[in-house]
Coordinates of C-alpha atoms in Angstrom, one line a residue:
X271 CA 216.8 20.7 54.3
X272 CA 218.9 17.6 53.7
X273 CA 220.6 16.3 56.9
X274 CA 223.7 14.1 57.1
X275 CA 224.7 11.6 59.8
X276 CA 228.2 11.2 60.1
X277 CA 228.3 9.0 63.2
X278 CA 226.6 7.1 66.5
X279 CA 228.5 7.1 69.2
X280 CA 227.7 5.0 72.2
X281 CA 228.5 7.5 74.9
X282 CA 229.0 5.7 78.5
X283 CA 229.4 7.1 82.1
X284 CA 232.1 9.1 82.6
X285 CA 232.8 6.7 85.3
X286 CA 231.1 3.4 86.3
X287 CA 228.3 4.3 88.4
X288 CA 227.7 0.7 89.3
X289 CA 230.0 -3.3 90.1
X290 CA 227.2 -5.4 88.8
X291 CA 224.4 -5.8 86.5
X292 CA 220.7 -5.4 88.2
X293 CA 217.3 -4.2 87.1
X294 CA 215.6 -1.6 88.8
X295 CA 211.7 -1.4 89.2
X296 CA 209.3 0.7 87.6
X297 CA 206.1 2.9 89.2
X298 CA 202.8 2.1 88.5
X299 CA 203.0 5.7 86.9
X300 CA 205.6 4.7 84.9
X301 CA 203.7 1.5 83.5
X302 CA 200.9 3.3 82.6
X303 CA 199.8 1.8 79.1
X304 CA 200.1 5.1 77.5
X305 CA 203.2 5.9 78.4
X306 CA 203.9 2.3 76.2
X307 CA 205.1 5.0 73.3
X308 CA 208.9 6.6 72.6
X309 CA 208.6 10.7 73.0
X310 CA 210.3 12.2 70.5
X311 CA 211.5 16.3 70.5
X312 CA 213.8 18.3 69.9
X313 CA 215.3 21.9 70.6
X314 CA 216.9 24.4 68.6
X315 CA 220.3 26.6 69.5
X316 CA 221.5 29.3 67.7
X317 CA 225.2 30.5 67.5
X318 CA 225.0 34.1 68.0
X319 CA 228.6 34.6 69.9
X320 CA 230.5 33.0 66.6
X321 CA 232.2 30.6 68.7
X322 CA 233.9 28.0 66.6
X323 CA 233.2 25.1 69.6
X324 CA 231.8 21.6 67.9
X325 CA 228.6 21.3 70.0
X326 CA 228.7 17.8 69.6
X327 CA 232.3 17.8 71.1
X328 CA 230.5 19.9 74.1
X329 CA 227.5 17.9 74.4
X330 CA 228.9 14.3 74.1
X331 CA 231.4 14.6 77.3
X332 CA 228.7 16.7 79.4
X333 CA 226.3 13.9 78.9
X334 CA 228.9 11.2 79.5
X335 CA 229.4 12.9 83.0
X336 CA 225.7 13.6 83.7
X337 CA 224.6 9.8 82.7
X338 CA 227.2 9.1 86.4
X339 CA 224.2 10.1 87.9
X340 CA 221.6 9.4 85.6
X341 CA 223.0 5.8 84.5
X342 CA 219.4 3.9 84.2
X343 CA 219.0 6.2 80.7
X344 CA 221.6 4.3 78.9
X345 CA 219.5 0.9 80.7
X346 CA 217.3 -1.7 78.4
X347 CA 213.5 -2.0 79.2
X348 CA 212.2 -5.5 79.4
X349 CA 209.2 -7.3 80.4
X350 CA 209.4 -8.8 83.9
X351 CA 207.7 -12.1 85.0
X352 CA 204.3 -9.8 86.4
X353 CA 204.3 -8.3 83.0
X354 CA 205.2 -5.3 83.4
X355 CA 208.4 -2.9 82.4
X356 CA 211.5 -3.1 84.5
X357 CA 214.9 -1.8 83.6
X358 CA 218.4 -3.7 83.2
X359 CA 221.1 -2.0 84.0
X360 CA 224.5 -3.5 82.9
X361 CA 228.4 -2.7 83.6
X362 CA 228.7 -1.6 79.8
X363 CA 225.8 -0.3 78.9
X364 CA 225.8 3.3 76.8
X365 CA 223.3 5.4 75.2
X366 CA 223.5 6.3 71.4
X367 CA 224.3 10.0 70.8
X368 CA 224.0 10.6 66.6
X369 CA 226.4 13.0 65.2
X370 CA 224.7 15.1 62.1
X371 CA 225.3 17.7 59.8
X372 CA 222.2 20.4 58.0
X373 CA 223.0 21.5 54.9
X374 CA 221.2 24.7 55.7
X375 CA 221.2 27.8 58.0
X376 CA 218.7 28.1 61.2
X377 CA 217.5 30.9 60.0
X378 CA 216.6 29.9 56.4
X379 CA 214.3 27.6 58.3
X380 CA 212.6 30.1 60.5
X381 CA 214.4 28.4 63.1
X382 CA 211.9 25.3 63.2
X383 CA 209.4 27.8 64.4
X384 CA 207.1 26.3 61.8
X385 CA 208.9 24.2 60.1
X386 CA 208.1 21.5 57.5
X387 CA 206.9 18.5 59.6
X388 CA 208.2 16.0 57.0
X389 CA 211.8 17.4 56.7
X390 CA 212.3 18.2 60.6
X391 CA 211.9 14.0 61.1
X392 CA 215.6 13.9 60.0
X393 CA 216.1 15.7 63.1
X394 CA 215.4 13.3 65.9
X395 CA 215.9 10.0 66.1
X396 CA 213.3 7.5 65.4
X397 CA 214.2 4.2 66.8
X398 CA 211.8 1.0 66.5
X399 CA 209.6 -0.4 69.3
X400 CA 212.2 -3.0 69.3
X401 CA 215.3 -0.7 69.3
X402 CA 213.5 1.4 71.9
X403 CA 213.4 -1.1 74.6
X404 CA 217.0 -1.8 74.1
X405 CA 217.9 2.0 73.9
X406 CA 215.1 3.9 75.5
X407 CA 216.7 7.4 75.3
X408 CA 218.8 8.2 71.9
X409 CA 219.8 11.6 71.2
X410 CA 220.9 13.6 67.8
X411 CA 223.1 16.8 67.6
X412 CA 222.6 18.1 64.4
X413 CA 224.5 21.1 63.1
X414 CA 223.7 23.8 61.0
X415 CA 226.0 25.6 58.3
X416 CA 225.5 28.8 60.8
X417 CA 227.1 27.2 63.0
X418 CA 223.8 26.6 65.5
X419 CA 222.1 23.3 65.9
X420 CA 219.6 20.9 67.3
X421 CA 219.6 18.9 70.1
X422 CA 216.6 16.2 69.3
X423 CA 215.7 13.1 71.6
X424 CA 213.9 10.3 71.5
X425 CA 213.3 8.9 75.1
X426 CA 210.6 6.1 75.7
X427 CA 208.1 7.5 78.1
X428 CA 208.1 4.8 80.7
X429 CA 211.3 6.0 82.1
X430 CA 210.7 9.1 82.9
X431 CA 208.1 12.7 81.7
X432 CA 209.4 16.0 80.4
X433 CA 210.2 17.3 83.3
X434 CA 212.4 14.1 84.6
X435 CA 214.1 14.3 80.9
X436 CA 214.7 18.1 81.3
X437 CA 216.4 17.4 85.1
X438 CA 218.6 15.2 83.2
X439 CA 219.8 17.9 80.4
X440 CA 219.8 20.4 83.1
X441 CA 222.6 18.8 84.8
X442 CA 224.4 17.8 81.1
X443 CA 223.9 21.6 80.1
X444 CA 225.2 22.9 83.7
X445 CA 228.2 20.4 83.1
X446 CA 229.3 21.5 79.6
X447 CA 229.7 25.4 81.1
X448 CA 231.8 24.3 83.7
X449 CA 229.1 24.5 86.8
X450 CA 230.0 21.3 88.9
X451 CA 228.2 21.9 91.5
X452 CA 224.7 19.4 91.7
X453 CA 221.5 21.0 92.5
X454 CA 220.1 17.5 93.6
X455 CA 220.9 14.1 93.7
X456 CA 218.7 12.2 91.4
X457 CA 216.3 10.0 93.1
X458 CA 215.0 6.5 91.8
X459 CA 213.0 4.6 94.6
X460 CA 210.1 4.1 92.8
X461 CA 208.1 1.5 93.6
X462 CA 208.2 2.7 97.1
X463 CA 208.1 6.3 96.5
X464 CA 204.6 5.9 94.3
X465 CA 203.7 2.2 95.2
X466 CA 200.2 0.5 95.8
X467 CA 198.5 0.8 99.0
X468 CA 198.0 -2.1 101.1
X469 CA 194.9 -3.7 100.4
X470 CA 194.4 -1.5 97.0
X471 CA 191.4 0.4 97.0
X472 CA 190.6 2.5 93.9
X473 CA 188.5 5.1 94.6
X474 CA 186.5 7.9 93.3
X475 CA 186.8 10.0 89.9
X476 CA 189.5 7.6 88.5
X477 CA 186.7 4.9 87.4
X478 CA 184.3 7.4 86.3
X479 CA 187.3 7.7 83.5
X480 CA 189.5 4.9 83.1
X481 CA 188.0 1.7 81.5
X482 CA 189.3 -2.2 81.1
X483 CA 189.8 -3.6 77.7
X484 CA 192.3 -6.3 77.4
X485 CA 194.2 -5.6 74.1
X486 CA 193.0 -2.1 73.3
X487 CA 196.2 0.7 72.0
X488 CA 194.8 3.6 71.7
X489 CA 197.8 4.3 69.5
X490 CA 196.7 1.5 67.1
X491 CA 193.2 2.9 66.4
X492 CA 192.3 3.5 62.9
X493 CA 191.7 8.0 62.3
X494 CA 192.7 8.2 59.4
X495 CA 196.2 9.6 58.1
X496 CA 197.8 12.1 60.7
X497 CA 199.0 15.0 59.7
X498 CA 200.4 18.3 61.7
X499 CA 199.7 21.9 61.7
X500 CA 200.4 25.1 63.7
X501 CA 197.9 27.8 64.2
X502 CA 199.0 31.5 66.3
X503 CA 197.1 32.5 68.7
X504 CA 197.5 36.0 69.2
X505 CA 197.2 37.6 72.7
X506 CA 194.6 40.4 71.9
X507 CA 192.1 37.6 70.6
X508 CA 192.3 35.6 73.3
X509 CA 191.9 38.4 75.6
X510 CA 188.9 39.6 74.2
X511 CA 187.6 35.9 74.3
X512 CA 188.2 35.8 78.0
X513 CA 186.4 38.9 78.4
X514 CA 183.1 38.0 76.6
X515 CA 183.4 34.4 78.4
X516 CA 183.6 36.4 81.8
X517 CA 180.6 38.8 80.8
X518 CA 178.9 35.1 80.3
X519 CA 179.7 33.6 83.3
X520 CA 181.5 35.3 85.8
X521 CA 184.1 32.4 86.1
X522 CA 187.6 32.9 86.5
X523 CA 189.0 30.8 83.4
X524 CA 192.6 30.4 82.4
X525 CA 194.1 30.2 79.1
X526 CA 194.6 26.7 79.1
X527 CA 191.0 26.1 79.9
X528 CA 189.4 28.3 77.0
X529 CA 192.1 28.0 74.5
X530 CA 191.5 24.4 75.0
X531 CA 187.9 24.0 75.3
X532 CA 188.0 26.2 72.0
X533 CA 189.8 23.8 70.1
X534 CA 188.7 20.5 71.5
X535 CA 185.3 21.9 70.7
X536 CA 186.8 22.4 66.7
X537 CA 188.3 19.4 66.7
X538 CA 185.2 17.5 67.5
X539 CA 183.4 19.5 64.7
X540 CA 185.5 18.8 62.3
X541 CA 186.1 15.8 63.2
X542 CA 182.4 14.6 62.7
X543 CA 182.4 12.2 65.8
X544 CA 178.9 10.8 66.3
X545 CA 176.9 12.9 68.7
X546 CA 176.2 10.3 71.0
X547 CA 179.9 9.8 71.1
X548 CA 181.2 10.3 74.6
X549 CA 184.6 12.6 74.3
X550 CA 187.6 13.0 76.6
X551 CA 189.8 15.9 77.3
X552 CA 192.7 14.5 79.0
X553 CA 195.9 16.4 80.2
X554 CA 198.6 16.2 82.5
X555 CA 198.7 17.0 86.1
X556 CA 202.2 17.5 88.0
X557 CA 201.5 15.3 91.7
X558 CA 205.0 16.1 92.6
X559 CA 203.7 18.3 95.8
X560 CA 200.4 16.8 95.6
X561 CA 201.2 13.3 97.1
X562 CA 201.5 12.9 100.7
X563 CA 204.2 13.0 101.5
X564 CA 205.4 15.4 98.8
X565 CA 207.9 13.2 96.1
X566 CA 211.5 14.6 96.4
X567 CA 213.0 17.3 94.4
X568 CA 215.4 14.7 92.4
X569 CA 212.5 12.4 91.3
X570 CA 213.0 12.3 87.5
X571 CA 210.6 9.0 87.2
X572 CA 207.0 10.1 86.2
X573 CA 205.5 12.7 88.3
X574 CA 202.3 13.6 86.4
X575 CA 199.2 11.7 86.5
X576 CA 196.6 12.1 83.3
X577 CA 193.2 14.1 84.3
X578 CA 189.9 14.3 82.2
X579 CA 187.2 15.8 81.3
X580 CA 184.3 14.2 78.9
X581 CA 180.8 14.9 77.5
X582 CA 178.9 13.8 74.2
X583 CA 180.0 15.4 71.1
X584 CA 176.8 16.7 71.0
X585 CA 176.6 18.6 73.9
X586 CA 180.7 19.5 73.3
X587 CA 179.2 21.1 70.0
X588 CA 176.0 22.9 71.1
X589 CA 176.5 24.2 74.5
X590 CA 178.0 27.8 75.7
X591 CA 181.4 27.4 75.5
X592 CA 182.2 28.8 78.9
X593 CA 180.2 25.3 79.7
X594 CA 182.7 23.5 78.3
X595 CA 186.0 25.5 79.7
X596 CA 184.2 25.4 82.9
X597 CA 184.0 21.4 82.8
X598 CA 187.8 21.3 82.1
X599 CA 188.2 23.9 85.3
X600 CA 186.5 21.5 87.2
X601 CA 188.1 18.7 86.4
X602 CA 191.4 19.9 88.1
X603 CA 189.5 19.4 91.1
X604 CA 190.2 15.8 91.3
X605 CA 193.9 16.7 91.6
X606 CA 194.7 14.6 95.3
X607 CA 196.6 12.2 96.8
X608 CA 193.5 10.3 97.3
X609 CA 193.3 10.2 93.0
X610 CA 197.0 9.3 92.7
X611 CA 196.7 6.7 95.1
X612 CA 193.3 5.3 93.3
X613 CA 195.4 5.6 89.9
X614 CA 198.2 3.7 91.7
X615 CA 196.0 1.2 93.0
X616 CA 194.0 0.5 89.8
X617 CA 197.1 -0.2 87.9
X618 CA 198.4 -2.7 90.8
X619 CA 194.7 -4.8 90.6
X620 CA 193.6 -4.7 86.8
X621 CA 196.9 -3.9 84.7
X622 CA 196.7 -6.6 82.8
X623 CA 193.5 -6.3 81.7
X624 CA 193.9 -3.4 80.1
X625 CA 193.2 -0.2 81.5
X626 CA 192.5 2.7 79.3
X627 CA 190.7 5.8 78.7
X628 CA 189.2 4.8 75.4
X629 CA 188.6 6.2 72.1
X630 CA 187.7 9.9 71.6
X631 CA 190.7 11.0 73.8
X632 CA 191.9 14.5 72.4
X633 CA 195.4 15.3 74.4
X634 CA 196.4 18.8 75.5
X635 CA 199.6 19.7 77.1
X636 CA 201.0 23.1 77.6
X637 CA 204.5 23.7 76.9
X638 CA 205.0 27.6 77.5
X639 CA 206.8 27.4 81.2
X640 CA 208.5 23.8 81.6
X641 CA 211.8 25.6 82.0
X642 CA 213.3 24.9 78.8
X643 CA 215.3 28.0 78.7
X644 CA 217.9 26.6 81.4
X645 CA 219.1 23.7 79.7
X646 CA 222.1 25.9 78.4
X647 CA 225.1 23.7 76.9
X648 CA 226.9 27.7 76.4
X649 CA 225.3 29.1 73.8
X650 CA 222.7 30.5 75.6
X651 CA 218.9 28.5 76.4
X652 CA 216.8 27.3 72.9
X653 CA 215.6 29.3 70.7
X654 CA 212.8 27.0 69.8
X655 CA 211.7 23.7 71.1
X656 CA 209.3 21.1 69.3
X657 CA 207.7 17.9 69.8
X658 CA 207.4 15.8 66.8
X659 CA 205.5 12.6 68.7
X660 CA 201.7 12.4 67.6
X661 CA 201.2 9.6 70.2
X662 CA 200.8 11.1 73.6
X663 CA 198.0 11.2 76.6
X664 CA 196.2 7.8 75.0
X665 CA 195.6 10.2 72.1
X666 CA 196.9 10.0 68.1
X667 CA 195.9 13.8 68.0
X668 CA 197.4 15.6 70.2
X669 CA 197.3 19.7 71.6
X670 CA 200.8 21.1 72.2
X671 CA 200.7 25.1 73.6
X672 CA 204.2 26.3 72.8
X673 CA 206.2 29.5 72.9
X674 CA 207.1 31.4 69.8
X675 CA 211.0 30.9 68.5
X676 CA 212.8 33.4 70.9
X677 CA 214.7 34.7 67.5
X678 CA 211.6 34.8 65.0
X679 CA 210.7 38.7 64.3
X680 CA 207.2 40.3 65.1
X681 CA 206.0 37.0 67.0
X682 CA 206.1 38.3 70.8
X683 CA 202.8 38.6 71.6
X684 CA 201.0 34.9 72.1
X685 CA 201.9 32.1 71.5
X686 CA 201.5 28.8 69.0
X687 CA 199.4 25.9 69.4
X688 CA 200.8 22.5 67.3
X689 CA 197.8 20.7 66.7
X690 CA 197.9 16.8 65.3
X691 CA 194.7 15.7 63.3
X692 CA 193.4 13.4 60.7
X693 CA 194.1 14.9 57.4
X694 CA 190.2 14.9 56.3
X695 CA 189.3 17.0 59.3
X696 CA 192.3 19.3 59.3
X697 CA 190.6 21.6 56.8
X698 CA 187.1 22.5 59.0
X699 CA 189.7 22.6 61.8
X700 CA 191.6 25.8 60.2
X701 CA 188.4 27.0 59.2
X702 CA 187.4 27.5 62.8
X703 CA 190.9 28.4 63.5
X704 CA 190.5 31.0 61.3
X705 CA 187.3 32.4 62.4
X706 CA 189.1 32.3 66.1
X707 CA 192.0 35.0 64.4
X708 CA 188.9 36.7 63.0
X709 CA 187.4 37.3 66.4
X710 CA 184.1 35.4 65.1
X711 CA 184.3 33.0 68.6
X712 CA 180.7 31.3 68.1
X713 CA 180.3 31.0 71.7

């Protein structure tokens, strides 16, 4: 696959949202050191009514109208005077939109549904840190020969999470079909909406997890050469799974929480971490309705909070697996306001020294019902969607759970799991993959 750009446009709002210049504050949230990273993804359309519509000709105008009400996207991060991010917003300001070209079909691609990792880069843009701060959200619509085509992005994390980025694209999508009407206002207020409590006090679980060390990036830290693979899980091995875990234990687990102690537990094997190495699961946990009072339904800033769970590599290795599923269950019970708050508070006393989970994060998100299938520019919701950032929950290795293409044949029952890993662990790590499609669990 050999794509083409034939243009950036700088697409601008479709009217001036704004008289002056200003900057607009950040969350605490939204500083988070790692969410100091650009997220980069994409999602795949196909044309299956024949219509000879340009997407990018749909898409550019639809997103000039949505970024009316969504103007701090096309803003510039910078550094203020406490040192941490705040956004300039500025009377002709604009966000990149690339215009490209596949030399290919969708389907002679398996619609990205597993695509090669190293040719689906051309896909999304991949600005520098230095480009990012100046444009932290650039998008790419790339068209196939077929006549479908990709809509990738490349949005820096502090301003907003998936699901503030997918509010955003709702709106463009609902735009470019001709649905005027707004479902919400966005909302912004974020330093009062998820602000510090006065005097901070930072409770609880949070510093049984989070750490200071000045200068640590845990997306600097040297494992090795990266490299990506995906694995199916199919439903009747998982179910069986569940089953023998439940004879075990008698415990209620969900997918999420065996699925993932399954592979952390792999990675960690293959990985050869010491055993007295203490390592985290971390994941992300929506606080939208969780903070008192509840945050309101057009809050696009960061609305997720990152939860963990840790033990030695040792004992990850060598205990029952339900032991391990069952310490990731748990962990969900930290989920308050009282932890948000804590999170809140830590960042507002010790941010600039450094606050961190460490090494021996692995990062799992799940993907399979984030609503992906609304953001619909007319040719019907994506048939595939795909994250291509390896940097993500203070981890270089992340765990994406992701729904099969919606057009691939004979994949409808599971799902896919995209797994990031150094390259001299990945082969132990499909070994055990394997023996999980075997049915040979080890548990």
């Amino acid at each position: 696959m050999k794509v083409q750009v034939t243009e950036t446009a700088l697409i601008r709002p479709s009217t001036v949202p704004f008289a002056d210049d200003h900057t607009l504050a950040l969350s605490h949230l939204d500083n988070d050191h790692s969410l100091n990273v650009t997220f980069r993804y994409l999602r795949a359309y196909v044309n299956s009514t024949n219509t000879d519509r340009n997407p990018f000709q749909v898409i550019s105008p639809a997103i000039a109208t949505a970024l009316h009400h969504y103007y701090p996207l096309a803003g510039s991060l910078r550094r203020a005077s406490n040192g941490r991010y705040e956004l300039l917003c500025q009377v002709d300001q604009s966000l990149p939109l690339v215009n490209a070209s596949a030399d290919c079909t969708l389907e002679s691609v398996n619609y990205l549904d597993d695509p090669d990792m190293n040719s689906v880069e051309q896909l999304v843009p991949d600005p520098s840190p230095e480009e990012t701060l100046l444009n932290p959200c650039t998008l790419q619509v790339t068209v196939f020969k077929c006549g479908g085509f990709t809509l990738g992005a490349a949005i820096h994390n502090a301003l907003c999470d998936g699901l503030g980025a997918t509010q955003f694209f709702c709106m463009a999508a609902d735009l470019a079909r001709g649905v005027d009407q707004i479902k919400f206002q966005p909302v912004w207020d974020r330093a009062a909406l998820l602000g510090p409590r006065n005097p901070p006090r930072p409770e609880g679980p949070v510093r049984e997890f989070l750490s200071l060390e000045k200068g640590f990036n845990p997306y600097k830290q040297d494992v090795g050469h990266v490299v990506r693979a995906c694995f199916y899980v199919e439903d009747e091995c998982l179910d069986q799974l569940k089953s023998l875990l439940f004879e075990q234990c008698g415990l209620g687990l969900t997918t999420f929480e065996i699925l993932g102690a399954y592979i952390w537990r792999a990675k960690v094997k293959a990985s050869k971490n010491p055993g007295d190495e203490i390592v985290k699961y971390s994941y992300l946990m929506n606080i939208r309705k969780i903070v008192k009072p509840p945050l309101p339904p057009g809050y696009w800033g960061n609305g997720c909070v990152a939860m963990y769970a840790k033990v030695s590599a040792k004992d990850l290795t060598e205990q029952p697996l339900w032991k391990t599923a069952e310490l990731i269950k748990k962990s969900k019970s930290n989920a308050s306001d009282e932890y948000v708050r804590s999170f809140i508070d830590l960042q507002e006393l010790h941010y600039e020294e450094g606050i961190t989970a460490g090494k021996g994060v692995s990062g799992f998100t799940d993907w399979r019902h984030l609503g992906h299938s609304a953001v619909d520019f007319g040719w019907g919701g994506p048939v595939t969607v795909l994250p291509l950032s390896t940097n993500f929950l203070g981890s270089m290795e992340p765990c994406f759970f992701l729904p099969y293409s919606s057009s691939s044949t004979g994949k409808n029952k599971g799902f896919k799991v995209l797994v990031s890993l150094c390259e001299t662990a990945m082969p132990a790590f499909k070994e055990e993959m394997e023996k999980f499609s075997r049915k040979e669990f080890d548990i």
